[in-house]
Amino acid sequence: MKNGQRKHPLFLGVLYGTAIYGSIVLAILCITGVIVAAALIIPMFILLVFVLISQMRNISSAKKEEDVDYCLKTYFIYKYITMPVELICAGIIGASIFVIFGMIIHWPEEDLIAAFFALFFAMIIYIIIAIIPYVFVIGLPCFISIEYVLGITQKKYGISSAERTIHFLLQMIPVLDIIDGLYISIKYWNRGRGLAIVTAVFTFSITALVLSFYLVNRF
């Protein structure tokens, strides 16, 4: 499949976002008792599978041709489209960790060690349950495309297997994955500087907004 024959990642990304967020809205409607919404989930699922298959073929073709531009465009387009879901996952994980440590602090001293290990393993399981659906369903195009970029980067720039493994693991952690993706893009391929600025502004804005809400409610 030549470069001109591949569908632009933005087109498939819009379809993918429609399928993801459409499914979320329909699921919420079903929970709230709108039975008709259940029938629309099937078309959304079919659209999701169609886009995934199409994009996987495109990314695989780009890898064979060592088309880093296509892989990076796919990664960033899908990453920013799915960022709201990723931020929600990160928020849930962060809140869960905070609650767990709060429970440990207030636990009776004689059972503190047992409580720590029990809650630690519960936290690990919870994080895995939260991360796996994101990485292997919602974030699959991002994950595959950046993995191909890492493969080409290792071949051309000689990054070590340890560095590649670290990047691989960072891609499984919400928020850190986009920072790592920008680092790879800028350092090795001199691309993504504008996206880095946009990401920094967006992150600081959201942080300031959340902090302002907290301070208003606190005081």
Short mmCIF file of C-alpha atoms in Angstrom, two decimals:
data_model
loop_
_atom_site.label_atom_id
_atom_site.label_comp_id
_atom_site.label_asym_id
_atom_site.label_seq_id
_atom_site.Cartn_x
_atom_site.Cartn_y
_atom_site.Cartn_z
CA MET A 1 0.00 0.00 0.00
CA LYS A 2 1.66 3.21 -1.16
CA ASN A 3 1.58 6.47 0.76
CA GLY A 4 -1.03 7.98 -1.56
CA GLN A 5 -3.33 4.97 -1.10
CA ARG A 6 -3.43 5.22 2.68
CA LYS A 7 -6.32 7.10 4.24
CA HIS A 8 -5.27 10.24 6.09
CA PRO A 9 -5.09 9.54 9.85
CA LEU A 10 -7.22 12.63 10.58
CA PHE A 11 -10.16 11.18 8.61
CA LEU A 12 -9.94 7.84 10.38
CA GLY A 13 -9.28 9.63 13.68
CA VAL A 14 -12.54 11.59 13.42
CA LEU A 15 -14.42 8.34 12.73
CA TYR A 16 -12.63 6.70 15.64
CA GLY A 17 -13.48 9.55 18.00
CA THR A 18 -17.10 9.40 16.85
CA ALA A 19 -17.21 5.67 17.64
CA ILE A 20 -15.52 6.04 21.05
CA TYR A 21 -17.48 9.02 22.36
CA GLY A 22 -20.69 7.90 20.68
CA SER A 23 -20.43 4.57 22.47
CA ILE A 24 -19.79 6.31 25.81
CA VAL A 25 -22.82 8.58 25.37
CA LEU A 26 -25.02 5.68 24.29
CA ALA A 27 -23.86 3.58 27.25
CA ILE A 28 -24.73 6.42 29.64
CA LEU A 29 -28.16 6.74 28.01
CA CYS A 30 -28.73 3.00 28.42
CA ILE A 31 -27.80 3.20 32.10
CA THR A 32 -30.24 6.07 32.57
CA GLY A 33 -33.04 4.00 31.00
CA VAL A 34 -33.07 5.09 27.34
CA ILE A 35 -33.58 1.63 25.83
CA VAL A 36 -33.47 2.86 22.21
CA ALA A 37 -29.81 3.81 22.66
CA ALA A 38 -28.88 0.13 23.06
CA ALA A 39 -29.71 -0.54 19.39
CA LEU A 40 -27.28 2.19 18.28
CA ILE A 41 -24.34 0.73 20.17
CA ILE A 42 -23.95 -2.06 17.59
CA PRO A 43 -23.37 0.34 14.64
CA MET A 44 -20.87 2.27 16.77
CA PHE A 45 -19.05 -0.96 17.58
CA ILE A 46 -18.95 -1.91 13.89
CA LEU A 47 -17.55 1.55 13.06
CA LEU A 48 -14.92 1.16 15.77
CA VAL A 49 -13.79 -2.24 14.43
CA PHE A 50 -13.74 -0.92 10.84
CA VAL A 51 -11.55 2.06 11.77
CA LEU A 52 -9.22 -0.10 13.87
CA ILE A 53 -8.68 -2.58 11.04
CA SER A 54 -8.17 0.18 8.47
CA GLN A 55 -5.74 2.09 10.63
CA MET A 56 -3.75 -1.00 11.59
CA ARG A 57 -3.27 -1.80 7.89
CA ASN A 58 -2.18 1.77 7.20
CA ILE A 59 0.29 1.82 10.09
CA SER A 60 1.71 -1.57 9.09
CA SER A 61 2.19 -0.30 5.53
CA ALA A 62 3.87 2.86 6.83
CA LYS A 63 6.24 0.74 8.93
CA LYS A 64 7.33 -1.31 5.92
CA GLU A 65 8.12 1.90 4.04
CA GLU A 66 9.66 3.45 7.19
CA ASP A 67 7.22 6.34 6.84
CA VAL A 68 7.81 7.92 10.25
CA ASP A 69 5.71 10.98 9.36
CA TYR A 70 2.57 8.90 8.93
CA CYS A 71 3.16 7.00 12.19
CA LEU A 72 3.79 10.20 14.16
CA LYS A 73 0.75 11.93 12.66
CA THR A 74 -1.38 8.92 13.55
CA TYR A 75 0.00 8.84 17.08
CA PHE A 76 -0.61 12.51 17.84
CA ILE A 77 -4.01 12.74 16.10
CA TYR A 78 -5.38 9.76 17.99
CA LYS A 79 -3.68 10.81 21.21
CA TYR A 80 -5.30 14.24 21.24
CA ILE A 81 -8.68 12.86 20.17
CA THR A 82 -8.68 10.36 23.04
CA MET A 83 -7.00 12.71 25.57
CA PRO A 84 -10.25 13.43 27.52
CA VAL A 85 -10.69 9.70 28.16
CA GLU A 86 -7.02 9.41 29.11
CA LEU A 87 -7.28 12.32 31.57
CA ILE A 88 -10.36 10.73 33.16
CA CYS A 89 -8.44 7.43 33.56
CA ALA A 90 -5.48 9.31 35.07
CA GLY A 91 -7.83 11.17 37.44
CA ILE A 92 -9.48 7.95 38.58
CA ILE A 93 -6.10 6.30 39.19
CA GLY A 94 -4.75 9.35 41.04
CA ALA A 95 -7.87 9.64 43.21
CA SER A 96 -7.74 5.90 43.97
CA ILE A 97 -4.10 6.12 45.07
CA PHE A 98 -4.91 9.12 47.28
CA VAL A 99 -7.85 7.29 48.89
CA ILE A 100 -5.79 4.14 49.45
CA PHE A 101 -2.97 6.02 51.16
CA GLY A 102 -5.55 7.86 53.26
CA MET A 103 -7.00 4.52 54.37
CA ILE A 104 -3.53 3.22 55.24
CA ILE A 105 -2.74 6.28 57.38
CA HIS A 106 -5.95 5.90 59.40
CA TRP A 107 -5.70 2.11 59.75
CA PRO A 108 -5.17 0.64 63.26
CA GLU A 109 -1.43 0.47 63.97
CA GLU A 110 -1.41 -3.24 64.87
CA ASP A 111 -2.79 -4.20 61.44
CA LEU A 112 -0.90 -1.56 59.46
CA ILE A 113 1.49 -3.90 57.61
CA ALA A 114 -1.26 -6.29 56.54
CA ALA A 115 -3.45 -3.38 55.48
CA PHE A 116 -0.60 -1.85 53.48
CA PHE A 117 0.02 -5.03 51.46
CA ALA A 118 -3.69 -5.70 50.94
CA LEU A 119 -4.39 -2.17 49.74
CA PHE A 120 -1.18 -2.10 47.66
CA PHE A 121 -2.20 -5.20 45.71
CA ALA A 122 -5.73 -3.85 45.37
CA MET A 123 -4.27 -0.64 43.92
CA ILE A 124 -2.11 -2.59 41.43
CA ILE A 125 -5.09 -4.64 40.27
CA TYR A 126 -7.22 -1.51 39.96
CA ILE A 127 -4.57 0.28 37.93
CA ILE A 128 -4.20 -2.71 35.62
CA ILE A 129 -7.97 -2.87 35.13
CA ALA A 130 -8.03 0.85 34.31
CA ILE A 131 -4.96 0.88 32.04
CA ILE A 132 -5.45 -2.29 29.97
CA PRO A 133 -8.78 -1.22 28.38
CA TYR A 134 -7.26 2.16 27.51
CA VAL A 135 -4.00 0.84 26.05
CA PHE A 136 -5.40 -2.11 24.15
CA VAL A 137 -8.75 -0.69 23.00
CA ILE A 138 -9.05 3.09 23.06
CA GLY A 139 -5.34 3.81 22.70
CA LEU A 140 -4.47 0.92 20.38
CA PRO A 141 -3.66 3.04 17.25
CA CYS A 142 -1.42 5.31 19.38
CA PHE A 143 0.29 2.36 21.00
CA ILE A 144 0.99 0.52 17.71
CA SER A 145 2.11 3.62 15.80
CA ILE A 146 4.57 4.79 18.50
CA GLU A 147 5.92 1.23 18.80
CA TYR A 148 6.67 1.27 15.06
CA VAL A 149 8.31 4.69 15.44
CA LEU A 150 10.49 3.26 18.20
CA GLY A 151 11.45 0.34 15.96
CA ILE A 152 12.50 2.65 13.13
CA THR A 153 14.26 4.97 15.62
CA GLN A 154 16.23 2.07 17.08
CA LYS A 155 17.26 0.99 13.58
CA LYS A 156 18.32 4.47 12.40
CA TYR A 157 19.65 6.08 15.59
CA GLY A 158 20.79 3.04 17.55
CA ILE A 159 18.81 3.53 20.77
CA SER A 160 19.41 0.68 23.18
CA SER A 161 16.93 -2.07 23.96
CA ALA A 162 16.69 -0.72 27.52
CA GLU A 163 15.72 2.75 26.25
CA ARG A 164 13.14 1.25 23.94
CA THR A 165 11.69 -0.80 26.81
CA ILE A 166 11.45 2.32 29.00
CA HIS A 167 9.60 4.19 26.24
CA PHE A 168 7.35 1.14 25.77
CA LEU A 169 6.42 1.11 29.46
CA LEU A 170 5.87 4.89 29.60
CA GLN A 171 3.30 4.56 26.80
CA MET A 172 1.14 2.55 29.21
CA ILE A 173 0.92 5.39 31.74
CA PRO A 174 -1.68 8.11 31.07
CA VAL A 175 -0.24 11.65 30.74
CA LEU A 176 3.36 10.38 30.78
CA ASP A 177 2.72 8.70 27.43
CA ILE A 178 2.07 11.97 25.57
CA ILE A 179 5.14 13.57 27.21
CA ASP A 180 7.24 10.60 26.15
CA GLY A 181 5.78 10.69 22.63
CA LEU A 182 6.69 14.36 22.27
CA TYR A 183 10.19 13.64 23.59
CA ILE A 184 10.73 10.91 20.98
CA SER A 185 9.33 13.06 18.19
CA ILE A 186 11.39 16.15 19.02
CA LYS A 187 14.68 14.49 19.99
CA TYR A 188 15.01 11.96 17.18
CA TRP A 189 12.85 13.34 14.37
CA ASN A 190 12.79 17.11 15.04
CA ARG A 191 8.99 17.20 14.90
CA GLY A 192 6.26 18.08 17.39
CA ARG A 193 7.63 21.29 18.91
CA GLY A 194 4.35 23.10 18.24
CA LEU A 195 2.40 20.21 19.76
CA ALA A 196 4.67 20.34 22.81
CA ILE A 197 3.76 24.01 23.34
CA VAL A 198 0.04 23.27 22.85
CA THR A 199 0.25 20.35 25.29
CA ALA A 200 2.06 22.44 27.92
CA VAL A 201 -0.47 25.29 27.65
CA PHE A 202 -3.39 22.84 27.80
CA THR A 203 -1.91 21.01 30.81
CA PHE A 204 -1.18 24.20 32.75
CA SER A 205 -4.64 25.56 31.92
CA ILE A 206 -6.41 22.43 33.15
CA THR A 207 -4.23 22.33 36.28
CA ALA A 208 -4.96 25.98 37.03
CA LEU A 209 -8.69 25.43 36.45
CA VAL A 210 -8.84 22.40 38.75
CA LEU A 211 -6.76 24.18 41.39
CA SER A 212 -8.99 27.27 41.25
CA PHE A 213 -12.12 25.12 41.73
CA TYR A 214 -10.46 23.40 44.68
CA LEU A 215 -9.44 26.68 46.32
CA VAL A 216 -12.92 28.19 45.80
CA ASN A 217 -14.58 25.16 47.40
CA ARG A 218 -11.96 25.02 50.14
CA PHE A 219 -12.14 28.66 51.20
#
